[in-house]
mmCIF file of C-alpha atoms and ligand atoms in Angstrom:
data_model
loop_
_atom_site.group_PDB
_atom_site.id
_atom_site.type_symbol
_atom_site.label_atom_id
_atom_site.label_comp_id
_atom_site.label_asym_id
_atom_site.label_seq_id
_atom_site.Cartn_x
_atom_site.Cartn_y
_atom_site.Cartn_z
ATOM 1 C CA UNK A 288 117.730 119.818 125.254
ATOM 2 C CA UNK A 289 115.509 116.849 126.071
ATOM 3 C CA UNK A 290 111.767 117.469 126.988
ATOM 4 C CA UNK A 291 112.105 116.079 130.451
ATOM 5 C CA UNK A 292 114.381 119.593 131.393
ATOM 6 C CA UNK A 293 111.650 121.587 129.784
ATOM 7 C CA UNK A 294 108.582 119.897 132.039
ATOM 8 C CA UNK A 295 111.500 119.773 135.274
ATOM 9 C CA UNK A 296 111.840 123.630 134.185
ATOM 10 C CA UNK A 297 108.886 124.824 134.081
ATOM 11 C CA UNK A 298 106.773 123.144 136.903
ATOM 12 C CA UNK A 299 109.388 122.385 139.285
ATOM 13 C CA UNK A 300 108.426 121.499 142.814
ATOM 14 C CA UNK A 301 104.883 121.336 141.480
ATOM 15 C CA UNK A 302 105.640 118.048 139.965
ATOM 16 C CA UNK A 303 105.584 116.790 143.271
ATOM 17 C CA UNK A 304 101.899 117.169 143.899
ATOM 18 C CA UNK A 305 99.337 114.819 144.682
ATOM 19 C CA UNK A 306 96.809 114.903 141.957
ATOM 20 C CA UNK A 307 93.181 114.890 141.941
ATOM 21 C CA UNK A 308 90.482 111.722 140.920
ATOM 22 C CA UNK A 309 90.070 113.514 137.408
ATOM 23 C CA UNK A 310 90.878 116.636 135.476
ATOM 24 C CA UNK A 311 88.737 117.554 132.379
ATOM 25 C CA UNK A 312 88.799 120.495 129.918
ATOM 26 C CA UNK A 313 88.058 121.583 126.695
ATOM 27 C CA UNK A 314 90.110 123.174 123.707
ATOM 28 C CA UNK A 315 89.234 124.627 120.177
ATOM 29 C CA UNK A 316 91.401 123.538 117.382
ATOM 30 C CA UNK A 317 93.065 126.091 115.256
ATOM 31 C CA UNK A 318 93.383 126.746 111.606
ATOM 32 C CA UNK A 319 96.692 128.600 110.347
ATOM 33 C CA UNK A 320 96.547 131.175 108.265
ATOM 34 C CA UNK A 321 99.918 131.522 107.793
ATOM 35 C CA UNK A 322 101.771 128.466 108.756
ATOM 36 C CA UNK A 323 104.300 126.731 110.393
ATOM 37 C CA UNK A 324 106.234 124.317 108.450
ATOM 38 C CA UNK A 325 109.684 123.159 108.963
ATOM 39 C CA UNK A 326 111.244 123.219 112.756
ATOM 40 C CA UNK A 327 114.915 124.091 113.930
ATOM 41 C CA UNK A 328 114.424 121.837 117.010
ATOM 42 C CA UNK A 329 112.748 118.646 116.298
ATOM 43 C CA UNK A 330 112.939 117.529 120.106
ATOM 44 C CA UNK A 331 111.293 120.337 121.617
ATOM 45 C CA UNK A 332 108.837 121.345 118.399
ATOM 46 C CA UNK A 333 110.467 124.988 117.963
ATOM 47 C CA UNK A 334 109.430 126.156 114.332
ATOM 48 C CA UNK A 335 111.871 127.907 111.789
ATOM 49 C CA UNK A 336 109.441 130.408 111.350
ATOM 50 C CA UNK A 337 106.387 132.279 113.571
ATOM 51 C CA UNK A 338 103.173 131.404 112.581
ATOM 52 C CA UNK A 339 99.487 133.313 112.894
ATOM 53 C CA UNK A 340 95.980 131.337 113.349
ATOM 54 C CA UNK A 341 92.801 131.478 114.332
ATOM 55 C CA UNK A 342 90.705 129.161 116.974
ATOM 56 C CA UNK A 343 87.541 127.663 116.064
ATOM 57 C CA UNK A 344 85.444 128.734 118.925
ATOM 58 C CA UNK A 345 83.514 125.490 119.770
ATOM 59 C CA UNK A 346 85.077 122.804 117.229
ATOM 60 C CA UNK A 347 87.596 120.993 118.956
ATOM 61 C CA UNK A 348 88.769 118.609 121.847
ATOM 62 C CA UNK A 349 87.310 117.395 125.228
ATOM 63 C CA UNK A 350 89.773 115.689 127.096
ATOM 64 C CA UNK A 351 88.962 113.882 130.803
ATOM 65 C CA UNK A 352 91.718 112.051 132.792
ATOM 66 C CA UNK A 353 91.614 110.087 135.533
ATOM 67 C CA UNK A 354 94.008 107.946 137.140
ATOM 68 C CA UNK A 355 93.956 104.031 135.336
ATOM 69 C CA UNK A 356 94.007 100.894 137.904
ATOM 70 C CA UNK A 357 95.457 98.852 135.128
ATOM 71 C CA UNK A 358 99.527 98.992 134.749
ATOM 72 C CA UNK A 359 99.484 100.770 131.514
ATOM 73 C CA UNK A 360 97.479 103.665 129.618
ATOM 74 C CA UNK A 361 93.981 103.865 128.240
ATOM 75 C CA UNK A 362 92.455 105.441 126.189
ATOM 76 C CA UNK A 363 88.868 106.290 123.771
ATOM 77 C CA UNK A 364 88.432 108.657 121.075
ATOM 78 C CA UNK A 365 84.616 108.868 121.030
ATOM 79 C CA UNK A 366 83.893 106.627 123.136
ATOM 80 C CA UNK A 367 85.974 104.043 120.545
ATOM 81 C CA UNK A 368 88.543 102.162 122.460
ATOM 82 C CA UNK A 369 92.344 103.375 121.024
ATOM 83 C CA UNK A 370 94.693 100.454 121.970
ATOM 84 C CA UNK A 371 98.506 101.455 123.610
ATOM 85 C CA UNK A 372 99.743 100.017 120.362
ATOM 86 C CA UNK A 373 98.227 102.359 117.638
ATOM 87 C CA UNK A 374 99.793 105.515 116.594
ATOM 88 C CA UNK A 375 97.040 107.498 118.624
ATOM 89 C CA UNK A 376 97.899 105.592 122.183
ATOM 90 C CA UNK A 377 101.433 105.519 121.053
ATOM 91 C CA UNK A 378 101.686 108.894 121.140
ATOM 92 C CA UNK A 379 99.544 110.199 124.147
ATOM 93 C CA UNK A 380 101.551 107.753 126.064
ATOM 94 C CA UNK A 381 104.973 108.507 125.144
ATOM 95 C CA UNK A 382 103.716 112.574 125.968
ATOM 96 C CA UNK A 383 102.082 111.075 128.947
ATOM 97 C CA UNK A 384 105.495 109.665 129.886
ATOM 98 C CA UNK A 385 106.393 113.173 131.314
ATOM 99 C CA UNK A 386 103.940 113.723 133.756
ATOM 100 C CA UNK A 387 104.413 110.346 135.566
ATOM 101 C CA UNK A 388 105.012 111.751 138.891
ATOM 102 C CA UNK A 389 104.689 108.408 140.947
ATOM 103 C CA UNK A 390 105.119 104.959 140.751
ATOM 104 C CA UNK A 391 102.810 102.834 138.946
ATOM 105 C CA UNK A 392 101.061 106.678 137.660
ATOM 106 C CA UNK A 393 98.884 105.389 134.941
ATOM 107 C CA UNK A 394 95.820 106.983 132.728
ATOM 108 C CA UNK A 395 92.534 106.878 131.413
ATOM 109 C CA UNK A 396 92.484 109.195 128.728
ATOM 110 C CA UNK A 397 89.068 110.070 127.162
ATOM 111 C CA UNK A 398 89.120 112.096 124.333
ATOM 112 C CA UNK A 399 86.163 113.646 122.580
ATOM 113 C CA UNK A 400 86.528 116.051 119.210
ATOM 114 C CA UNK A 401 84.120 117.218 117.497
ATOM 115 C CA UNK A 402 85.834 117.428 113.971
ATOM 116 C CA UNK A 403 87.392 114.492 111.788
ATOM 117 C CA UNK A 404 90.479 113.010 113.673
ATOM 118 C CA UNK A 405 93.962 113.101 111.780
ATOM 119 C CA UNK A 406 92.420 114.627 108.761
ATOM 120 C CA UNK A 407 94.452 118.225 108.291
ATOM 121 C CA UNK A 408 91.670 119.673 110.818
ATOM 122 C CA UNK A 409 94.217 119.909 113.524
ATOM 123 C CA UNK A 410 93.251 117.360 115.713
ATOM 124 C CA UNK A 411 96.356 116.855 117.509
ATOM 125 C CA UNK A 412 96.426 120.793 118.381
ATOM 126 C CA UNK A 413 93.300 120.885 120.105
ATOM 127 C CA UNK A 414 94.352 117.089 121.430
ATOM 128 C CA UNK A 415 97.276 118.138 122.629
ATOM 129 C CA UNK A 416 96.010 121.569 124.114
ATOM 130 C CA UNK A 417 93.114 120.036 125.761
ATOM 131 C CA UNK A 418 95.359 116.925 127.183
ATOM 132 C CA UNK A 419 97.538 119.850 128.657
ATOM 133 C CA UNK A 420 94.208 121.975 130.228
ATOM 134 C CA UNK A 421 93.573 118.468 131.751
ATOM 135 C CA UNK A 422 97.269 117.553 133.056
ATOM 136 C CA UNK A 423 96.851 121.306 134.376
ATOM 137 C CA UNK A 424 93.036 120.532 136.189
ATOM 138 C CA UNK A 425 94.250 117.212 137.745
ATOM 139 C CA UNK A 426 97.712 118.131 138.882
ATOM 140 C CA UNK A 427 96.297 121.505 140.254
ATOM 141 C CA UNK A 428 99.308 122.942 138.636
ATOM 142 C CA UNK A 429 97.768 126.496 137.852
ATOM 143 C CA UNK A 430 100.348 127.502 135.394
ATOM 144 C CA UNK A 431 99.404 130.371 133.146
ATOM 145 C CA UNK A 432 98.740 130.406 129.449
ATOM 146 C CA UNK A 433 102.131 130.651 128.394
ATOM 147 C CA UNK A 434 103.605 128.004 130.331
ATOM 148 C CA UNK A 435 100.820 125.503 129.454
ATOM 149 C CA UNK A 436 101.165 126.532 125.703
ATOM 150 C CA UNK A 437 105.126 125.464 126.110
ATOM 151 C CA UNK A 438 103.570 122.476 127.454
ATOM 152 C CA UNK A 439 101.417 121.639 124.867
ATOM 153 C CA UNK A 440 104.011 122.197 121.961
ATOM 154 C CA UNK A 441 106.223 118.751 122.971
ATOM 155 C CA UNK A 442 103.184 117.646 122.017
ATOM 156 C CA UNK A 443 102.249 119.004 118.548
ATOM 157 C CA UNK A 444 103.872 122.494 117.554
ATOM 158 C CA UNK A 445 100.222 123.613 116.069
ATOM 159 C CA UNK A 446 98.931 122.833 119.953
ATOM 160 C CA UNK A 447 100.886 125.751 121.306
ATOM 161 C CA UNK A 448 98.160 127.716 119.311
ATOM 162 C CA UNK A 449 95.035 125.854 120.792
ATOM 163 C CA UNK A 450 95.221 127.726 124.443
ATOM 164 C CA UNK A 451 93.648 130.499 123.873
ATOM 165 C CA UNK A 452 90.096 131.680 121.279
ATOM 166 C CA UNK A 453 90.605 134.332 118.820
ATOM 167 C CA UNK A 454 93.410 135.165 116.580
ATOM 168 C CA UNK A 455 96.959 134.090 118.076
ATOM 169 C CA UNK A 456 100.646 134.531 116.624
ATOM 170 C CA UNK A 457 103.038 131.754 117.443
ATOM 171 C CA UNK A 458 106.193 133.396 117.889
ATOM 172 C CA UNK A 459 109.668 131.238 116.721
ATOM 173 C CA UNK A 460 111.589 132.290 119.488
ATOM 174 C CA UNK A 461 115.297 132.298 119.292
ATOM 175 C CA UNK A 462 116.554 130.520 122.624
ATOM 176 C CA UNK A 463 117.568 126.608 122.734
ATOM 177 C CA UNK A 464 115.003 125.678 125.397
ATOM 178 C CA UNK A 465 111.998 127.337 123.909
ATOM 179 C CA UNK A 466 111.089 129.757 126.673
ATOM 180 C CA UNK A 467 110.290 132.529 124.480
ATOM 181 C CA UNK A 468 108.044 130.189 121.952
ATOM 182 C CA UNK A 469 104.432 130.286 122.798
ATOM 183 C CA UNK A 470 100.720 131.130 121.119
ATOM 184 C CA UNK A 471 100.208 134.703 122.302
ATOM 185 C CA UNK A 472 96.559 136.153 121.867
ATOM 186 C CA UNK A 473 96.132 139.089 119.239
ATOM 187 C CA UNK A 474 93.620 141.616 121.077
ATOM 188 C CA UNK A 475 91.288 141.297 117.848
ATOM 189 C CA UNK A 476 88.137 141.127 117.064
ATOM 190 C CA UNK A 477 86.423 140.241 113.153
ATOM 191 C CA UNK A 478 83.102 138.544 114.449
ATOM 192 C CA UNK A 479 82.118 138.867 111.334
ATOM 193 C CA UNK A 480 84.531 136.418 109.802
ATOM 194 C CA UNK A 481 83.671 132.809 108.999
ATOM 195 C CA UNK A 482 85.622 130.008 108.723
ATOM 196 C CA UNK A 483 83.497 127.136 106.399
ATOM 197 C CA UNK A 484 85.000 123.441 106.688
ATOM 198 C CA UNK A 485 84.715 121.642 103.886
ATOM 199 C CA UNK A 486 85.229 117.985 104.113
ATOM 200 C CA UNK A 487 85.734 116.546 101.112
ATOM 201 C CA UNK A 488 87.648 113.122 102.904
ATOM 202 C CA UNK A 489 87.921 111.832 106.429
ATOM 203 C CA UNK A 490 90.641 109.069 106.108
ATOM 204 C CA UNK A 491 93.128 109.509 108.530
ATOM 205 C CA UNK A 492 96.203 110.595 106.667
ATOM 206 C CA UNK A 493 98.639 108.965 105.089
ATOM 207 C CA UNK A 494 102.070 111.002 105.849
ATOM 208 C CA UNK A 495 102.368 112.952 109.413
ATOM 209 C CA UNK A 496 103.130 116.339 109.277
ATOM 210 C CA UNK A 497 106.104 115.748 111.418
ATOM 211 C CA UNK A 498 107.589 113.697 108.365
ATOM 212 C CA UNK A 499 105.903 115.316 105.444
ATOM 213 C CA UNK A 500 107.922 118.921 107.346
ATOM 214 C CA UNK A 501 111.109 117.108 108.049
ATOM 215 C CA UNK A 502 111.572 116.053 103.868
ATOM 216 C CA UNK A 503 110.572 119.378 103.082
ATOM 217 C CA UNK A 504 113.130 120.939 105.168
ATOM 218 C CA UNK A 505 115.794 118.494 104.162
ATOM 219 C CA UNK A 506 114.982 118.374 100.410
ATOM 220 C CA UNK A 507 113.365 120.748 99.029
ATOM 221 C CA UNK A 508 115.128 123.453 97.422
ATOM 222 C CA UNK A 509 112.688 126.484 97.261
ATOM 223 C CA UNK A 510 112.728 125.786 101.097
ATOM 224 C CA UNK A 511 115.029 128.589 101.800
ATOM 225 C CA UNK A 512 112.719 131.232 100.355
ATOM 226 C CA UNK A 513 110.002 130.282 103.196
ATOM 227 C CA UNK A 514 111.452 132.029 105.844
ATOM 228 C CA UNK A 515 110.970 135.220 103.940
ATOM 229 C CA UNK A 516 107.742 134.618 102.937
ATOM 230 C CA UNK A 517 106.260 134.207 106.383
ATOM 231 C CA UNK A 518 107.757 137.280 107.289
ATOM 232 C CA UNK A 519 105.782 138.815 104.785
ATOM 233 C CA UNK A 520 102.494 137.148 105.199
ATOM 234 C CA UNK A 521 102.597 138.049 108.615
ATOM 235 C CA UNK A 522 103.314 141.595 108.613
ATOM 236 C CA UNK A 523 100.350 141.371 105.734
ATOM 237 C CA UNK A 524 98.100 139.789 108.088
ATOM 238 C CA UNK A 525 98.372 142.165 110.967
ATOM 239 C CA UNK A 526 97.604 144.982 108.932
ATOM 240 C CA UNK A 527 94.642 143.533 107.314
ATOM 241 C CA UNK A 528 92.951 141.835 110.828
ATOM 242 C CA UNK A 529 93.900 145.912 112.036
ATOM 243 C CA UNK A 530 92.521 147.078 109.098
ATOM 244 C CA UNK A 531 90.108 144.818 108.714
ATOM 245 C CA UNK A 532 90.630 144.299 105.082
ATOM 246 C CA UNK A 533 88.908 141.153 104.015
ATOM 247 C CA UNK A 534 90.756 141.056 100.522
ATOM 248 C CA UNK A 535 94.306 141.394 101.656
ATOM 249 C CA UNK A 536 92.746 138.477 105.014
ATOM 250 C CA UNK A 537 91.687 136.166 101.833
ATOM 251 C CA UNK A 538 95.005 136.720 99.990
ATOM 252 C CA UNK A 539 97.715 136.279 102.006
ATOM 253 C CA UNK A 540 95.947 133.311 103.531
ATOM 254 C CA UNK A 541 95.580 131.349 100.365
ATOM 255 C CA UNK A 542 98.894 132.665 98.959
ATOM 256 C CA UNK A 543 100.710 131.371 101.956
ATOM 257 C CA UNK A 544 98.905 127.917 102.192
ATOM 258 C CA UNK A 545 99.407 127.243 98.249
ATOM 259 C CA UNK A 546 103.223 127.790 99.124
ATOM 260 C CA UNK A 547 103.466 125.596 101.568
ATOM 261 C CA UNK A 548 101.767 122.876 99.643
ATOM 262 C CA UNK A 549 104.186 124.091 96.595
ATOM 263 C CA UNK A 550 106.924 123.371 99.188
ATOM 264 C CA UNK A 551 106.033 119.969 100.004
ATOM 265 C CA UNK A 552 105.591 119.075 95.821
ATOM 266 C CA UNK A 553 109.050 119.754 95.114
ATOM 267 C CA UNK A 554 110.283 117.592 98.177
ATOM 268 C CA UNK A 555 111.524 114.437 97.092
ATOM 269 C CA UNK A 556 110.146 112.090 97.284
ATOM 270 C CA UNK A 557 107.373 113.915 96.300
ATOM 271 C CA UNK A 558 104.811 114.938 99.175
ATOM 272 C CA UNK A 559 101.029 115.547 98.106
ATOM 273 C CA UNK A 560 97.655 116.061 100.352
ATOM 274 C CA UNK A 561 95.742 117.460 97.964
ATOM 275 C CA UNK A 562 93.029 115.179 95.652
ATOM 276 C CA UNK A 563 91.182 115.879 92.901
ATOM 277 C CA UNK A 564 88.083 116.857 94.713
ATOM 278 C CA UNK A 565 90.372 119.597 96.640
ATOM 279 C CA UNK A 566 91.426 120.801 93.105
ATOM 280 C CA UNK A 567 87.845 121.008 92.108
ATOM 281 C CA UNK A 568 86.986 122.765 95.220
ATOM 282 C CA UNK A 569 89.860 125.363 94.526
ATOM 283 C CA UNK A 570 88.616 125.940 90.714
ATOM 284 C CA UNK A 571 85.130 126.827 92.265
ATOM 285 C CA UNK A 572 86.280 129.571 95.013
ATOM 286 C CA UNK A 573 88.303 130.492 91.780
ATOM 287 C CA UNK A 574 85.584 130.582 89.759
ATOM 288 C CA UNK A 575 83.475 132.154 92.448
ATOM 289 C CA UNK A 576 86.082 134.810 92.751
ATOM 290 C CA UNK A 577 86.157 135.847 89.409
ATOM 291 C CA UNK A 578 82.526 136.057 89.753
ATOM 292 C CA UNK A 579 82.801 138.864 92.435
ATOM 293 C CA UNK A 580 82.126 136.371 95.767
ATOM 294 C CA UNK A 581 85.108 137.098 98.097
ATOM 295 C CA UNK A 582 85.954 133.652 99.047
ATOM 296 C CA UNK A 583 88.994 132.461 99.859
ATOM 297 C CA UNK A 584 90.797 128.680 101.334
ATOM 298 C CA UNK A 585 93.494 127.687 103.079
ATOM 299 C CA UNK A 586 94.627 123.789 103.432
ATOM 300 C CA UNK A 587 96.620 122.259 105.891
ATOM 301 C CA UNK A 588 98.394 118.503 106.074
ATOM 302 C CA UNK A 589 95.370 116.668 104.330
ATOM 303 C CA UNK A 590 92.688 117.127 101.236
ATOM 304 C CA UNK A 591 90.171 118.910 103.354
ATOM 305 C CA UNK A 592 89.785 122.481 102.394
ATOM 306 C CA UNK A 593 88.777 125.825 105.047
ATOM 307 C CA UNK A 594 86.743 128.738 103.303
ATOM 308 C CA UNK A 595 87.005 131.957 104.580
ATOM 309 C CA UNK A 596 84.678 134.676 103.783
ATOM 310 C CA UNK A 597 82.442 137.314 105.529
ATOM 311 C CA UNK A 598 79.490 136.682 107.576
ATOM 312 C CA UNK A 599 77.215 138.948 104.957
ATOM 313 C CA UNK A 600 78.356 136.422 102.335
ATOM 314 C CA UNK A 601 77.304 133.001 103.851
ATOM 315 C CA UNK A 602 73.857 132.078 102.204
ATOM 316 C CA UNK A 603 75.453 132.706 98.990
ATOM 317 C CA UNK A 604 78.559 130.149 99.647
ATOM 318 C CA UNK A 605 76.070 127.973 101.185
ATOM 319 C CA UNK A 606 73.942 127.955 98.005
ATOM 320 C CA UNK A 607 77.419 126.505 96.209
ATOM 321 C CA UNK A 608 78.745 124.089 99.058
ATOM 322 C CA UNK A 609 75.992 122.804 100.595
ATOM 323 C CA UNK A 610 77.824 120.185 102.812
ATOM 324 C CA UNK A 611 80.050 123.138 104.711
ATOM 325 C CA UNK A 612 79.998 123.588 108.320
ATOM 326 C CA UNK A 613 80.559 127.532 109.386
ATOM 327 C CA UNK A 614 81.621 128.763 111.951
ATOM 328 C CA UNK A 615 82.162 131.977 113.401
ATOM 329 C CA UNK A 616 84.654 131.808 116.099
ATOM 330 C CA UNK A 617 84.440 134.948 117.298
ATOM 331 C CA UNK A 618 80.636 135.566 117.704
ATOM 332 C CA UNK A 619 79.835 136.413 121.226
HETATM 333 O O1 PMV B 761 101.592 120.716 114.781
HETATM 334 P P1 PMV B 761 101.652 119.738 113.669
HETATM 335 O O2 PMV B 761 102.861 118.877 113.740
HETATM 336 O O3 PMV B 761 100.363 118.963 113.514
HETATM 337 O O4 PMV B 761 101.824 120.578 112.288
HETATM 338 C C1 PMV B 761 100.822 121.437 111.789
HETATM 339 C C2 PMV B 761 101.127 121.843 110.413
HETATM 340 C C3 PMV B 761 100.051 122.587 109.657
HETATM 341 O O5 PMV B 761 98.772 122.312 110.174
HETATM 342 C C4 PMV B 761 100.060 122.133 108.201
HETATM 343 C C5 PMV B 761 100.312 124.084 109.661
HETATM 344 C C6 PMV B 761 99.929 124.844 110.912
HETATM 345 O O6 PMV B 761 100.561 125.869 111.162
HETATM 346 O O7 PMV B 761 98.993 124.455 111.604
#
C-alpha cells in the first residue's frame, strides 16, 4: 500500500479544506528504551517489532508553516536556510508531497529544535511529529492523537512516538495498512527519573537509520533472535515503570540498546555509531556502577550517549559528566 491511500484514508473529505495563513506547534523528541529496529513495511514505516520510549518534555521541535509564494518549498532549520536539494529539504518535501491539496500548494517550513540535528537525538521524530501538529493547525484537520501519530510515521517510524509526553509503547500492529500501529500513552508517572544527554559529537551522521535498519534486517544473522528479545524487554519494562524498579528500568534499557548496536556490528558490511569517546563514556557508567551509582545509557543511531538515573542521584553524575544536560520529562 502506497502512502497516498493511507493520507486519502484517514482524512478523507477533510483534504479538501481551505487552509489557514499558518499553522505552528511544538513536539518533544523521544528516546527509546527499547527500540525499534528493522521494519516489515518499508513504504508505510510499520516496525517488525513494538517499541517503548519516553518524551523529553521540553527538548524537541518547533515547527511553523505557512503557505510559500515561490513555486517550490522552503525551508530553515534555526533560522539557517536548508536548500530543496539537501537531504533535509529533500525529505520534508517529498513528505510534504502528500498534503498538496491545491494547485501550485507550496511551503515555508520553519523548523526550530532545540537538540543537535541528525545526531541519534531523534530529530526527525520530533521533526516529523511537530511537522504533523502543524499540517494538523493549518489544515484545521482536528484529527486525534492516533490518527496524527499514523501520520507522522510515513515520516520517520520513531515520530509516531513524538505525539504525546510521558512514557508511550509503539505497538507493531499486524494489518497491511497500518491502522492499528500508533504511539499510545502509558498512564505513568516516574517524575523522578532523569534522562542526562551526553553529547560527545554533533556531526550529522554518516549512515541513516533507514539504511543502517534495512542491512541489518537483510544481513545480519543474529537478526532473528530480536523479535524475541523485544518481547522480553518490554514485558520487563512495564513491570519495572509499574513497579517502579529503577534497577530492572536501567537494565533492560542498556541491555536492549547494546543489542541493537550488537545487531548492526555483525551486519555486513559492517555498521558502527559508536566512537571511542562513547566507549569511554560506557566504561565510566560501568565503572560508576560497580561503584554503587545506579546509572545506566542507552544509544540510538549515532555516538551520543542518554544516562538514565534517579533524580536523588544527579549532583553526583553531574560531579563526573559535567557537560550533561538533564532533564526530567515528567516534572510537573
Ligand atoms: O525513526 P527512525 O527511522 O529515525 O529510526 C529510529 C531508530 C532508533 O532511534 C535507533 C530507535 C528508536 O526506536 O528510536
Amino acid at each position: 500500500m502506497k502512502k497516498e491511500a493511507v493520507v486519502a484514508r484517514l482524512l478523507n473529505s477533510q483534504l479538501a479544506r481551505p487552509h489557514r495563513e499558518s499553522g505552528k506547534a511544538f513536539a518533544p523528541t523521544n528516546i527509546a528504551l527499547c527500540k525499534y529496529w528493522g521494519k516489515r513495511d518499508q513504504e508505510l514505516n510499520l516496525p517488525v517489532t513494538s517499541s517503548l520510549s519516553i518524551s523529553l518534555g521540553h527538548k524537541g521541535a518547533t515547527c511553523t508553516l505557512r503557505r510559500s509564494h515561490s513555486k517550490q518549498d522552503s525551508f530553515t532549520l534555526n533560522g539557517k536556510q536548508r536548500l530543496l536539494s539537501s537531504p533535509f529539504g529533500q525529505r520534508l518535501s517529498t513528505y510534504l508531497n502528500l498534503f498538496r491539496t491545491v494547485e501550485n500548494l507550496y511551503f515555508q517550513v520553519d523548523m526550530q529544535m532545540n537538540i543537535p540535528y541528525a545526531a541519534g537525538l531523534a530529530s526527525s521524530a520530533c521533526g516529523f511529529a511537530a511537522l504533523v501538529l502543524a499540517l494538523n493547525d493549518f489544515f484545521a484537520w482536528n484529527l486525534g492523537k492516533r490518527e496524527l501519530s499514523i501520520l507522522a510515521r510515513l515520516g520517520s517510524g520513531s515520530a509516531c512516538r513524538s505525539l504525546t509526553p510521558g512514557f508511550v509503547e509503539w505497538q507493531a500492529g499486524i494489518l497491511a495498512d497500518g491502522m492499528d500501529s500508533f504511539g499510545e500513552p502509558l498512564m505513568i508517572s516516574w517524575p523522578e527519573l532523569c534522562i542526562g544527554l551526553l553529547i560527545l559529537n554533533e556531526d550529522e551522521k554518516p549512515l541513516l537509520s533507514r539504511r543502517a535498519m534495512e542491512r541489518t534486517v537483510a544481513t545480519s544473522l543474529l537478526y532473528s533472535a530480536w523479535p524475541d528479545k523485544v518481547k522480553r524487554d518490554l514485558d520487563l519494562l512495564k513491570q519495572a515503570l509499574l513497579r517502579k524498579d529503577f534497577q530492572l528500568l536501567g537494565e533492560t534499557t542498556e541491555s536492549n540498546a547494546l543489542t541493537m548496536h550488537a545487531l548492526m556490528l555483525s551486519a555486513w558490511p559492517p555498521i558502527s555509531y559508536t566512537l571511542p569517546q562513547t566507549i569511554a563514556a560506557m566504561q565510566k557508567i560501568w565503572q560508576l556502577r560497580q561503584e554503587g551509582i545506579a546509572v545506566y545509557f542507552t544509544q540510538d543511531a549515532g555516538p551520543n550517549l542518554k544516562l538514565i538515573f534517579l533524580a536523588s542521584d544527579q549532583k553526583i553524575i553531574h560531579h563526573y559528566f559535567d557537560k550533561l544536560e538533564v532533564v526530567q520529562p515528567q516534572l510537573s
